[in-house]
Short mmCIF file of C-alpha atoms and ligand atoms in Angstrom, two decimals:
data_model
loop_
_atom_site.label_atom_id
_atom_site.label_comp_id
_atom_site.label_asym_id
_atom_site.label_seq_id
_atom_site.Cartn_x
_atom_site.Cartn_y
_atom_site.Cartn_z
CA UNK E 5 26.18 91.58 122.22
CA UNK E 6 28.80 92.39 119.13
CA UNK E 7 29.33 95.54 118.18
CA UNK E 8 29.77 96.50 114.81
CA UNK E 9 33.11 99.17 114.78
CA UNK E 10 32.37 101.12 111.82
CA UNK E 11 35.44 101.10 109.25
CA UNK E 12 37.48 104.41 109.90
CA UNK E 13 37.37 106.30 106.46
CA UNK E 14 40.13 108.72 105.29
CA UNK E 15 39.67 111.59 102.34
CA UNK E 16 41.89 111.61 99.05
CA UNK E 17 42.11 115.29 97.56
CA UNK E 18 42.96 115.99 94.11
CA UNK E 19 42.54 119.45 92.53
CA UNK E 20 43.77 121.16 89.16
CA UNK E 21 43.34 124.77 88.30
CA UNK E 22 43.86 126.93 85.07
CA UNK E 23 45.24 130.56 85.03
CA UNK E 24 43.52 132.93 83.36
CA UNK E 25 44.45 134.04 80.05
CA UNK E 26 47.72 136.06 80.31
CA UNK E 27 48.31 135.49 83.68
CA UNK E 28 51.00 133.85 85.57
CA UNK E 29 49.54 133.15 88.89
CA UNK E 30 46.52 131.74 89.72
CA UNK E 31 43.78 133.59 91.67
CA UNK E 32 42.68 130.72 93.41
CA UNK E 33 44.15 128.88 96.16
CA UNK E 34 43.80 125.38 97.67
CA UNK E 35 44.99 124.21 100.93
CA UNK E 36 44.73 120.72 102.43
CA UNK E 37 45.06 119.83 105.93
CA UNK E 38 45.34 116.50 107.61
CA UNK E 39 45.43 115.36 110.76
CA UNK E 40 44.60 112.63 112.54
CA UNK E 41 41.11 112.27 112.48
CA UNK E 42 39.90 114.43 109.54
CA UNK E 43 40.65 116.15 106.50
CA UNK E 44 40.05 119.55 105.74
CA UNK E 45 40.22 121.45 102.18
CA UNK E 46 39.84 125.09 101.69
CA UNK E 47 39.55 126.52 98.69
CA UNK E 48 39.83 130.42 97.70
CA UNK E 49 38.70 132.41 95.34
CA UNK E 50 40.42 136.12 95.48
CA UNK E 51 39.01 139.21 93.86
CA UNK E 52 40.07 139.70 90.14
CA UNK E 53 43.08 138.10 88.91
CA UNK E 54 46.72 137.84 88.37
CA UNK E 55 49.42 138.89 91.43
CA UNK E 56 46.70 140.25 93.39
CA UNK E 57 44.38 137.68 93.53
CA UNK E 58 46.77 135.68 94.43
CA UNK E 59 47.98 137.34 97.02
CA UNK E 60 44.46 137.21 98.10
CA UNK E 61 43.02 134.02 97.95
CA UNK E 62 46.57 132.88 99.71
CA UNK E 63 46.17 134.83 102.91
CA UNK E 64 42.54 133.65 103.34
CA UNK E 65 43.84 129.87 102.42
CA UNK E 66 46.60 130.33 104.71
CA UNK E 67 44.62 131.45 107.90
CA UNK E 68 42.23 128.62 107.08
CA UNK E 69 44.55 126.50 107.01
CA UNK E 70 47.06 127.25 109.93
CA UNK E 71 44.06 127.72 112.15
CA UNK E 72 42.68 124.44 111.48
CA UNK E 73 46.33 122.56 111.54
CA UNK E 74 45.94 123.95 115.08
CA UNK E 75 43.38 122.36 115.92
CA UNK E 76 40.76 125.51 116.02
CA UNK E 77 37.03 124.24 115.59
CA UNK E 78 35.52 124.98 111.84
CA UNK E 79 33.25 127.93 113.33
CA UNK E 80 35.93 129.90 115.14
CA UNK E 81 37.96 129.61 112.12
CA UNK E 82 35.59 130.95 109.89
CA UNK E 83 34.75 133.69 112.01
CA UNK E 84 38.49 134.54 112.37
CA UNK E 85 38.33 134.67 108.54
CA UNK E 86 35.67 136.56 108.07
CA UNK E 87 36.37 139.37 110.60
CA UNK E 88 39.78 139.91 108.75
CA UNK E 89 38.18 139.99 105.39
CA UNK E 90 38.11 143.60 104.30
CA UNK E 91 35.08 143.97 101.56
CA UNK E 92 35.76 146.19 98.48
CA UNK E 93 34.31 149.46 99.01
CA UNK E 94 33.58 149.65 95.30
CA UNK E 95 32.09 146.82 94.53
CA UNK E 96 30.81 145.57 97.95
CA UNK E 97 32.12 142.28 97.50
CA UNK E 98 34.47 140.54 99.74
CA UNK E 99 38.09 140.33 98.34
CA UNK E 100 38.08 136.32 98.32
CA UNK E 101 35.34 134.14 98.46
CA UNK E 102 36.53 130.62 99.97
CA UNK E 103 34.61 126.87 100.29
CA UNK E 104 36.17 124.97 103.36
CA UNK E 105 35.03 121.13 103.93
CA UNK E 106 35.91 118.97 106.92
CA UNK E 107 35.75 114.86 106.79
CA UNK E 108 35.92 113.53 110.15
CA UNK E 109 36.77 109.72 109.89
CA UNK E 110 33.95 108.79 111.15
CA UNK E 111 32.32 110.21 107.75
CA UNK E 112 30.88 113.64 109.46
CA UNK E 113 31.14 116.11 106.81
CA UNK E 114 30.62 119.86 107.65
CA UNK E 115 30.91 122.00 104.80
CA UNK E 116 30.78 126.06 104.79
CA UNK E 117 30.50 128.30 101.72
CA UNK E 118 31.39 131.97 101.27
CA UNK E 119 30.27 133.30 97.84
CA UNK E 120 31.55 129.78 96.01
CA UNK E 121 29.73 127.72 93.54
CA UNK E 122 27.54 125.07 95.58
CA UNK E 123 29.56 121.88 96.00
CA UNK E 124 28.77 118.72 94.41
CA UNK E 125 28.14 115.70 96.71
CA UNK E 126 27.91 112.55 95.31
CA UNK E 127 26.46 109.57 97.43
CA UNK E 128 26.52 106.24 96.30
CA UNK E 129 27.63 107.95 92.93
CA UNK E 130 24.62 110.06 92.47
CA UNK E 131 24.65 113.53 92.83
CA UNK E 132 22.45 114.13 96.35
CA UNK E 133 20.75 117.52 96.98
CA UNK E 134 21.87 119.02 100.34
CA UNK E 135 20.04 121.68 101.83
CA UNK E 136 22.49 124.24 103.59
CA UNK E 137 21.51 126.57 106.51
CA UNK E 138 21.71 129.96 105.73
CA UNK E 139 23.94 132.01 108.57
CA UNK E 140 24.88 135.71 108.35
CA UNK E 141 28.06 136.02 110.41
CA UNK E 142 28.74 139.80 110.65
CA UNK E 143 26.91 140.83 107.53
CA UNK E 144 28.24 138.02 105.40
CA UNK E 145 26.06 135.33 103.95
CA UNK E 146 27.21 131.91 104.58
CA UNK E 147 25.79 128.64 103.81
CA UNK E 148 26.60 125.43 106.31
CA UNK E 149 26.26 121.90 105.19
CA UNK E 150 26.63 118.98 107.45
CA UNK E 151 26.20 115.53 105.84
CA UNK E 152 26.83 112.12 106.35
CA UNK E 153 29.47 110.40 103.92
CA UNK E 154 30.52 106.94 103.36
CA UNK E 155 33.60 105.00 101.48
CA UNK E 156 33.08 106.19 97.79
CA UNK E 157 31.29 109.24 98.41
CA UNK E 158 32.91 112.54 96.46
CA UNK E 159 32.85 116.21 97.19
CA UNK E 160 33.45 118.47 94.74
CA UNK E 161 34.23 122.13 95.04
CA UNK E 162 34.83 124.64 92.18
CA UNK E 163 35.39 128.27 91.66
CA UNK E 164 33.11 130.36 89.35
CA UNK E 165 35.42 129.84 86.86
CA UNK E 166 34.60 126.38 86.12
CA UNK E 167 31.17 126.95 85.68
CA UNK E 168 31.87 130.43 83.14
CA UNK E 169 33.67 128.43 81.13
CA UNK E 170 32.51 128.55 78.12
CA UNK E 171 30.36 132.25 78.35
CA UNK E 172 30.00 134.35 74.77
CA UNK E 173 32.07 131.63 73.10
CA UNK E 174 30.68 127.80 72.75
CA UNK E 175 27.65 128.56 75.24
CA UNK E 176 25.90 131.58 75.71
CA UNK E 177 25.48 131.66 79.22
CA UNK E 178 28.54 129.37 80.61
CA UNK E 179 28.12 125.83 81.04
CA UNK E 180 26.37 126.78 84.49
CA UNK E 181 25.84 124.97 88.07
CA UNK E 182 23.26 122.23 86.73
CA UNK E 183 24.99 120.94 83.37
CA UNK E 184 28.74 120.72 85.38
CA UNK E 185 27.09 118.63 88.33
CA UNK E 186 25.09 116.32 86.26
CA UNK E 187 28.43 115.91 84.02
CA UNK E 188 30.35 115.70 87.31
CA UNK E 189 27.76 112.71 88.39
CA UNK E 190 28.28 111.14 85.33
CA UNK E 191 32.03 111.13 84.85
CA UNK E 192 32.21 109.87 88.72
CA UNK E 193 30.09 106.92 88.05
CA UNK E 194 32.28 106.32 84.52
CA UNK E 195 35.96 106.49 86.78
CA UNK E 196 34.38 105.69 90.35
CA UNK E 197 38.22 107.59 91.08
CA UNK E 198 38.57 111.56 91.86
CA UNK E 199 41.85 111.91 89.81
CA UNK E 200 40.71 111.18 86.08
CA UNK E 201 37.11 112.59 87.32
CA UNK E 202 38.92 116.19 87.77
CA UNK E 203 41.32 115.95 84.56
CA UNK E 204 38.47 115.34 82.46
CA UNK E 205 36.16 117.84 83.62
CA UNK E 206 39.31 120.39 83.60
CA UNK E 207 40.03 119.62 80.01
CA UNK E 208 36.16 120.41 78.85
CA UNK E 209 36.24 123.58 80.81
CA UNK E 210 39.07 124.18 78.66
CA UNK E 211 38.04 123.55 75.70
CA UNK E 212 34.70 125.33 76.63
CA UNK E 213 37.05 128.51 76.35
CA UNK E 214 38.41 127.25 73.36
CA UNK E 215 42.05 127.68 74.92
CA UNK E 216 41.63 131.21 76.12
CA UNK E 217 40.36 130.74 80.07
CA UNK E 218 38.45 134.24 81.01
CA UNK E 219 38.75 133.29 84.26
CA UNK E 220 41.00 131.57 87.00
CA UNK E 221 39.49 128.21 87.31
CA UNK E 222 39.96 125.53 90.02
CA UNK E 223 38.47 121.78 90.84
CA UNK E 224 38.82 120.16 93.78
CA UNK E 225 37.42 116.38 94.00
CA UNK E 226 37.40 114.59 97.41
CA UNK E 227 36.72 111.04 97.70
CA UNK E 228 36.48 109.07 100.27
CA UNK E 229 37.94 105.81 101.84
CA UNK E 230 38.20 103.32 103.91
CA UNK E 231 41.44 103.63 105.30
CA UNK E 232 43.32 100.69 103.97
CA UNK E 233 45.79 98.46 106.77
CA UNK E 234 48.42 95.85 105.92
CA UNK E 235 50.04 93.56 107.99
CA UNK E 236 53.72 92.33 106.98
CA UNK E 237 55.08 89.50 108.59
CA UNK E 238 58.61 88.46 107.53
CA UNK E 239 61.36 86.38 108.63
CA UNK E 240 61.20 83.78 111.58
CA UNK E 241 60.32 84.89 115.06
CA UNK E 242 64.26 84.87 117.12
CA UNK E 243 62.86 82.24 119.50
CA UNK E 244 61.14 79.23 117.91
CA UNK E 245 58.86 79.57 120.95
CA UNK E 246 57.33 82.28 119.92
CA UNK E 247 56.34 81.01 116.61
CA UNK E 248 52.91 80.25 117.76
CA UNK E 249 52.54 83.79 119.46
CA UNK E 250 53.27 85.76 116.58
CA UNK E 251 51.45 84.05 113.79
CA UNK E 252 48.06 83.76 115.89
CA UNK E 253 48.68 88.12 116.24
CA UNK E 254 49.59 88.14 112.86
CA UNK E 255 46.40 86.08 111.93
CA UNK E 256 43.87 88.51 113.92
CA UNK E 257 45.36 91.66 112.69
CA UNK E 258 43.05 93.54 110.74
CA UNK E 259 43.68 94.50 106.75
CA UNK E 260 45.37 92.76 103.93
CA UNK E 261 48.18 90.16 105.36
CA UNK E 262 51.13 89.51 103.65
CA UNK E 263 53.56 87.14 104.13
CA UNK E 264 57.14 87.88 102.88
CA UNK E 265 59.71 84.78 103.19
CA UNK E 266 59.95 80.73 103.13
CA UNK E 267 60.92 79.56 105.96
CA UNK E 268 58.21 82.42 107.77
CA UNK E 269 55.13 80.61 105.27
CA UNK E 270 56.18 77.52 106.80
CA UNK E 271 55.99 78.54 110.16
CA UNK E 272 52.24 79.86 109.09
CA UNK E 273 51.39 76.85 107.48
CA UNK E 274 52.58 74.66 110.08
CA UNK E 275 50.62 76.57 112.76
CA UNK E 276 47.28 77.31 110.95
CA UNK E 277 46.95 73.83 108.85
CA UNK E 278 46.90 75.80 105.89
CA UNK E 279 48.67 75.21 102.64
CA UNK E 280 50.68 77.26 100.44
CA UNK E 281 49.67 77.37 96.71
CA UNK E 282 52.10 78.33 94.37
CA UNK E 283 51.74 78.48 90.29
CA UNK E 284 53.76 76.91 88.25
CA UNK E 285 52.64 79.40 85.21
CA UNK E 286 54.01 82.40 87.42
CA UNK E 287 57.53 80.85 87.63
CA UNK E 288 60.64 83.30 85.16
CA UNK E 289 64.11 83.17 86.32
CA UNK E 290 63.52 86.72 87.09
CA UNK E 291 61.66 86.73 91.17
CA UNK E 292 60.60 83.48 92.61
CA UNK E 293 57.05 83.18 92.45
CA UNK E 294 54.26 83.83 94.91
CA UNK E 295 51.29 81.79 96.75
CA UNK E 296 48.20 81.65 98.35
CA UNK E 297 47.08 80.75 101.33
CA UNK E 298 43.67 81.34 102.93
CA UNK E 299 43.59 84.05 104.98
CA UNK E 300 46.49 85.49 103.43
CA UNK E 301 46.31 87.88 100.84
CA UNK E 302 49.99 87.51 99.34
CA UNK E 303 52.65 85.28 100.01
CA UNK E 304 56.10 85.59 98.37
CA UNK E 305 59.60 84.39 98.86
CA UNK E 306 61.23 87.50 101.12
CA UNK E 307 64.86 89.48 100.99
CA UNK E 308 65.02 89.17 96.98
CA UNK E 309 61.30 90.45 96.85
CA UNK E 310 61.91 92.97 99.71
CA UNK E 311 64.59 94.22 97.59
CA UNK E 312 63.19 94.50 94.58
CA UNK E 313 59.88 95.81 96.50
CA UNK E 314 62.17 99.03 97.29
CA UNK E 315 63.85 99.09 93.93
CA UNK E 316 60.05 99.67 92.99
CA UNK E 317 58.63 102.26 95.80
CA UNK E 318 61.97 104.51 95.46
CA UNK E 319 62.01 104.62 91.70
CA UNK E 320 58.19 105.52 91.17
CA UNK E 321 58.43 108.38 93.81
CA UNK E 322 55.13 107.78 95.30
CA UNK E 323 52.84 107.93 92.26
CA UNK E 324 51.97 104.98 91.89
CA UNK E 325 50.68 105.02 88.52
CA UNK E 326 54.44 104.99 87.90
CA UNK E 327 55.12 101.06 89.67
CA UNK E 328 55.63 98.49 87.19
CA UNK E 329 51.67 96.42 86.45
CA UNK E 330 50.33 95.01 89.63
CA UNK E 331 50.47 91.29 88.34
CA UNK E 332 54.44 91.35 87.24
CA UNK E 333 55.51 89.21 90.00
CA UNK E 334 56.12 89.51 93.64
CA UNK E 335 57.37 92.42 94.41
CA UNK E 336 55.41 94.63 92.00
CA UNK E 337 52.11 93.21 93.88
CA UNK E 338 53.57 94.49 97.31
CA UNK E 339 54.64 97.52 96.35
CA UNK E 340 50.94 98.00 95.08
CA UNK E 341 49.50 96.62 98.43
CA UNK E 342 52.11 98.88 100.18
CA UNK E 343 50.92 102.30 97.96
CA UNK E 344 47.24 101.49 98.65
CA UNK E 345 47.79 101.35 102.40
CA UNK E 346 47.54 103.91 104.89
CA UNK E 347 48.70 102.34 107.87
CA UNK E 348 51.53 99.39 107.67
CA UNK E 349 52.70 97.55 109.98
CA UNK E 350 55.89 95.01 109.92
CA UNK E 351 56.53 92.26 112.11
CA UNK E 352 60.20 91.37 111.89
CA UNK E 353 61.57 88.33 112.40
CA UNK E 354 65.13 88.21 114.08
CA UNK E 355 65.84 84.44 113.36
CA UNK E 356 68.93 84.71 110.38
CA UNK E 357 68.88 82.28 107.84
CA UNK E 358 72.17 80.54 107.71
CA UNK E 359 72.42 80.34 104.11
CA UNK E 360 72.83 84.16 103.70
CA UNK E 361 75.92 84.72 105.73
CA UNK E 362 77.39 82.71 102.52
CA UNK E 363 80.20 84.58 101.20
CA UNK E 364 78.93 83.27 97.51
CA UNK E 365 75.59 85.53 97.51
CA UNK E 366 75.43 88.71 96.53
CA UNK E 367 75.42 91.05 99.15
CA UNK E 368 72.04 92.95 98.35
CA UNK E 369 70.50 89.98 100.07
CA UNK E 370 72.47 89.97 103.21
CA UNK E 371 69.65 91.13 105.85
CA UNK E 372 65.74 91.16 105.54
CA UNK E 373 66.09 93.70 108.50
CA UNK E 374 67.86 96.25 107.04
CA UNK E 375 65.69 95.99 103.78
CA UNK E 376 62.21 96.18 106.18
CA UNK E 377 63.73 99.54 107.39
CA UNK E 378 64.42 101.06 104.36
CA UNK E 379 61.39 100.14 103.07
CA UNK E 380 59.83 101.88 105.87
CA UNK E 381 61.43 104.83 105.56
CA UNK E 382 59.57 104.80 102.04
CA UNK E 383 56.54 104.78 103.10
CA UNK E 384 56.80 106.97 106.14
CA UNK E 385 58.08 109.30 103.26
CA UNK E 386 54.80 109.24 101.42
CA UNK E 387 53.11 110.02 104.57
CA UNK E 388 52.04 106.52 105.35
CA UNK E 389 51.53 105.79 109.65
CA UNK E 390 53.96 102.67 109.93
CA UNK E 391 54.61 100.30 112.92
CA UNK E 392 57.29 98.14 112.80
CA UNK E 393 58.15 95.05 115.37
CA UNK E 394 60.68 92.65 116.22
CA UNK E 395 60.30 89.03 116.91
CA UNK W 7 46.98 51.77 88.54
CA UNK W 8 49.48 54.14 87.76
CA UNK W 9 51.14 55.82 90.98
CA UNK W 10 52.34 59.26 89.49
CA UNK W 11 55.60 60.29 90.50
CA UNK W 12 55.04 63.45 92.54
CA UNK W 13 58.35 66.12 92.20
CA UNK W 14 57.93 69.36 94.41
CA UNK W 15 60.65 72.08 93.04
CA UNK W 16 61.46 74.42 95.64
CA UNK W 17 61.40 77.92 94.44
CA UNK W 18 62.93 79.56 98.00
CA UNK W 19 65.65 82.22 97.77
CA UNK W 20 68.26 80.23 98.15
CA UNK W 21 67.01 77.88 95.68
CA UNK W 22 65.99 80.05 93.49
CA UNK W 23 69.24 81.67 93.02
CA UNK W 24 71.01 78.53 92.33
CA UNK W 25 68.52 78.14 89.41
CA UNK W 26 64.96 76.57 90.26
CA UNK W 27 62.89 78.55 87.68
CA UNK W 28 65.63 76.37 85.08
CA UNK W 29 64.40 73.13 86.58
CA UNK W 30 60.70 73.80 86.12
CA UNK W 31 61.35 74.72 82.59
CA UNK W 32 63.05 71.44 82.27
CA UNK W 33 59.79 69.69 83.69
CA UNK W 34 57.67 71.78 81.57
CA UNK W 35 59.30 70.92 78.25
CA UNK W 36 59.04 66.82 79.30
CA UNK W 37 57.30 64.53 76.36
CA UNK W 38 53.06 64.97 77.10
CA UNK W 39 53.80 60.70 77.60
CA UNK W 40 56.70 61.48 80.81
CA UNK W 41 54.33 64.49 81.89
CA UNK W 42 51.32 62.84 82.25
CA UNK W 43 52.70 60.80 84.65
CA UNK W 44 54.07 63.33 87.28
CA UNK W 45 52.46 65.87 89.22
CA UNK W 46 54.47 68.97 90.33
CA UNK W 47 54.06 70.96 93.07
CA UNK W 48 56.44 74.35 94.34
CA UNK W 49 57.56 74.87 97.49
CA UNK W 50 58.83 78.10 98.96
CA UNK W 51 61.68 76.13 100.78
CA UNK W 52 62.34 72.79 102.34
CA UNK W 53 64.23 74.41 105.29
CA UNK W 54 66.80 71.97 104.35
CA UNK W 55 69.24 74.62 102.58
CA UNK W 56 70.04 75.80 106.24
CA UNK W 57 73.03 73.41 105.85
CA UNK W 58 72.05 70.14 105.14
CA UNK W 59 71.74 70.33 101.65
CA UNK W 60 72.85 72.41 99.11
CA UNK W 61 70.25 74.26 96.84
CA UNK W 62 68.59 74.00 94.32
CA UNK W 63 66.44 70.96 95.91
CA UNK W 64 63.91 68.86 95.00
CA UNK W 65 61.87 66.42 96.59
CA UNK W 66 60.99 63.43 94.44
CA UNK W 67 58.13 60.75 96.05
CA UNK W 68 59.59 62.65 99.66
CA UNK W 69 62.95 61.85 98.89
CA UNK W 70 65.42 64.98 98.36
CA UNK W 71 67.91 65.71 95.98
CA UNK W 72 70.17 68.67 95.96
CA UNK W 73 72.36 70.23 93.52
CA UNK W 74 69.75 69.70 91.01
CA UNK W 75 70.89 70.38 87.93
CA UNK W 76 68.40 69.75 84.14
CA UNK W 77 69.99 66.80 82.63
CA UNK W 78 70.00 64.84 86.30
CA UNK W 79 66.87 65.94 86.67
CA UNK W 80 65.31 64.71 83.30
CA UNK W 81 67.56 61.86 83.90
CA UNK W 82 66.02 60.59 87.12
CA UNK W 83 62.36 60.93 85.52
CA UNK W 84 62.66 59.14 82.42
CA UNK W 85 64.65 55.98 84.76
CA UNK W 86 61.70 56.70 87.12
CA UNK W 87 58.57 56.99 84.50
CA UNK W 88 60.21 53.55 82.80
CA UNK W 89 59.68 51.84 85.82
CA UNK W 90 56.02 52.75 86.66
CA UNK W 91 55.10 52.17 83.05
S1 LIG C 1 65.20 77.65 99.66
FE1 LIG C 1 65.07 75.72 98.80
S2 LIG C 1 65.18 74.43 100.49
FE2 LIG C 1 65.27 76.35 101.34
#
């Protein structure tokens, strides 16, 4: 009997925040933590504004934060937190409210919230009631999630101030919990993408205050993913005896394949009986162009693409809404492949290719190796888990 | 019947840098009555430029010509369509 291995799923985190009026800090804090096998956000909320509530909302983030880069379970973490949390004899509030989620890759999501707005979870793009369990941990009120998420699913979590926006000016009351999640649920299903989802809704609240925020105000979106693999291979294998070896691995490795280099599609083609499509409409003096093959997502030519592949990744910084348009040729499509990915892995060929110890050609071109590794160096920049391996 | 010519361009590194992308435009700007009767294909490389020939190379009806250059490549075509017509 086959069994099914579930896709492992990773969390992308994008928050924005607005001061209040006049102030120069934000009272609100947001801390993410990854590790290997889950994601965790934490997001505080400190008493009042300004330098103080900063301070505030920073310490709770931070012991959050550290505890759970630590490895400490959720619970004991929150209890840690809680205990330290001195309460404001005044106003019997705690001095910083905070929301903390957890996305294990399997898709386990165990939410806990202090004194925040609810968060807004949105399954299969529709905003899904959760019922939370009501704990008192020494005199506090907490609420506990735990829900199942899948790829596409989004979290949000907010402090009050996104939901007061808009209080004695625009609307009388604020914009309150229900209007911002069924907005939230509707701008999700418009961008299906937590980045433009969060801008938006930040720039209402914003104008909901016509300018003038009353309050510190911070959104956090969470979405989540499949993690995304991709599978390099480049340059022949050193000993032609191998050839076989490496392209059947290459051709069960799981994730988008890619096939940088000639002489390596040949090698591919030769061993899998597949053809190599190229189109003639794609040909400029500027790359060579690229081909298809079945099971192969990309094929290209390989150092001159390589190179221009890091020209790409190092100029745009890791944003990639900075890389030149996906379909521009060769290298721009990699460098998209590569940005998408979380894990990479290269398989090098060590076989050299005559032609490029020619003293005619510029040197930029003189070894695929040395381009692989610099690429690499990219992406393990950008936080990116990649494997690399000689043949 | 009319065999068509068949001319594969290789568009490798090496070939590409010694101008491929300049032969295709010459194939693309052939008279509709010369185009009709070849089919074009691209290659990513021959692994001939390893030393045996010098790029840019084509392969015309399996036979390979390096050091391509436009004119001899129009050149060939038209002496080649003439015959087949
Ligand atoms: S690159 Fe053209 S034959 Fe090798």
């Amino acid at each position: 009997m086959s069994e099914r291995i579930a896709d492992r799923l990773k969390a992308d985190v994008y928050f924005k925040q607005w001061n209040k009026i006049g102030e120069e800090l934000c009272g609100d804090t947001v801390k993410v933590v990854k590790n290997h096998s889950s994601c965790s956000v934490v997001l505080s909320d400190g008493l009042g504004s300004g330098v103080k509530a900063n301070i505030l909302s920073t310490l709770t983030a931070e012991i959050i934060s550290t505890m759970l880069k630590e490895g400490a379970p959720l619970f004991d973490t929150v209890e840690t937190v809680i205990k330290t949390l001195p309460i404001d004899e005044e106003r019997k509030i705690a001095y910083s409210t905070f929301t903390i989620i957890q996305v294990h890759d399997n898709g386990q999501a165990y939410l806990v919230n202090y004194d925040n707005p609810s968060p807004v979870i949105i399954k299969n793009l529709v905003a899904s009631e959760q019922e939370p369990e009501e704990k008192t941990m020494l005199g506090r009120r907490l609420l506990i999630y735990h829900f199942q998420l899948g790829a596409d699913d989004f979290v949000y979590l907010m402090s009050d101030g996104v939901l007061y926006a808009g209080l004695g000016k625009l609307l009388n009351l604020g914009w309150g919990h229900e209007h911002a999640r069924s907005y939230l649920e509707k701008i999700t299903r418009k961008h299906k993408k937590v980045k433009p989802v969060v801008d938006n809704v930040m720039d209402l609240v914003y104008s909901y205050y016509g300018g003038e925020c009353g309050d510190d105000a911070t959104l956090v979106g969470i979405q989540v993913k499949k993690i995304q693999k991709v599978v390099i291979f480049t340059g022949p294998p050193l000993d032609p005896r191998d050839d076989e070896k490496v392209v059947k691995k290459f051709m069960k490795m799981k994730g988008t394949r890619v096939i940088c280099g000639g002489t390596t599609s040949n090698i591919v083609s030769r061993i899998t009986g597949n053809t190599v499509e190229i189109d003639i409409q794609k040909v400029n003096s500027d790359l060579p162009p690229v081909g298809k093959m079945k099971d192969v997502d990309l094929v290209t030519e390989g150092v001159l693409t390589l190179t221009r592949t890091f020209e790409y990744l190092k100029k745009c910084g890791g944003d990639e809404e900075l890389l030149p348009p996906k379909n521009l040729n060769g290298a721009s499509q990699l460098a998209h492949i590569l940005m998408d990915a979380d894990e990479c892995h290269f398989i090098v060929g060590r076989r050299l290719n005559p032609f490029y110890q020619n003293p005619n050609l510029p040197s930029s071109i003189s070894i695929r190796k040395n381009m692989v590794e610099r690429i690499v160096e990219l992406l393990k920049q950008m936080g990116k888990r990649v494997g690399i391996e000689y043949v | 019947m009319d065999e068509k010519i068949t001319v594969e361009v290789c568009v490798g590194t090496s070939c590409h840098l010694m101008g491929s992308s300049v032969l295709i435009s010459t194939l693309e700007e052939l008279s509709a009555d010369i185009a009709r009767k070849i089919k074009t294909k691209l290659s990513l490389c021959f692994e001939v430029c390893h030393g045996d020939k010098n790029p840019p190379v084509v392969r015309i009806n399996g036979d390979f010509y390096d050091e391509m250059t436009p004119d001899r490549l129009r050149e060939l075509l038209l002496k080649m369509a003439g015959e087949t017509s």
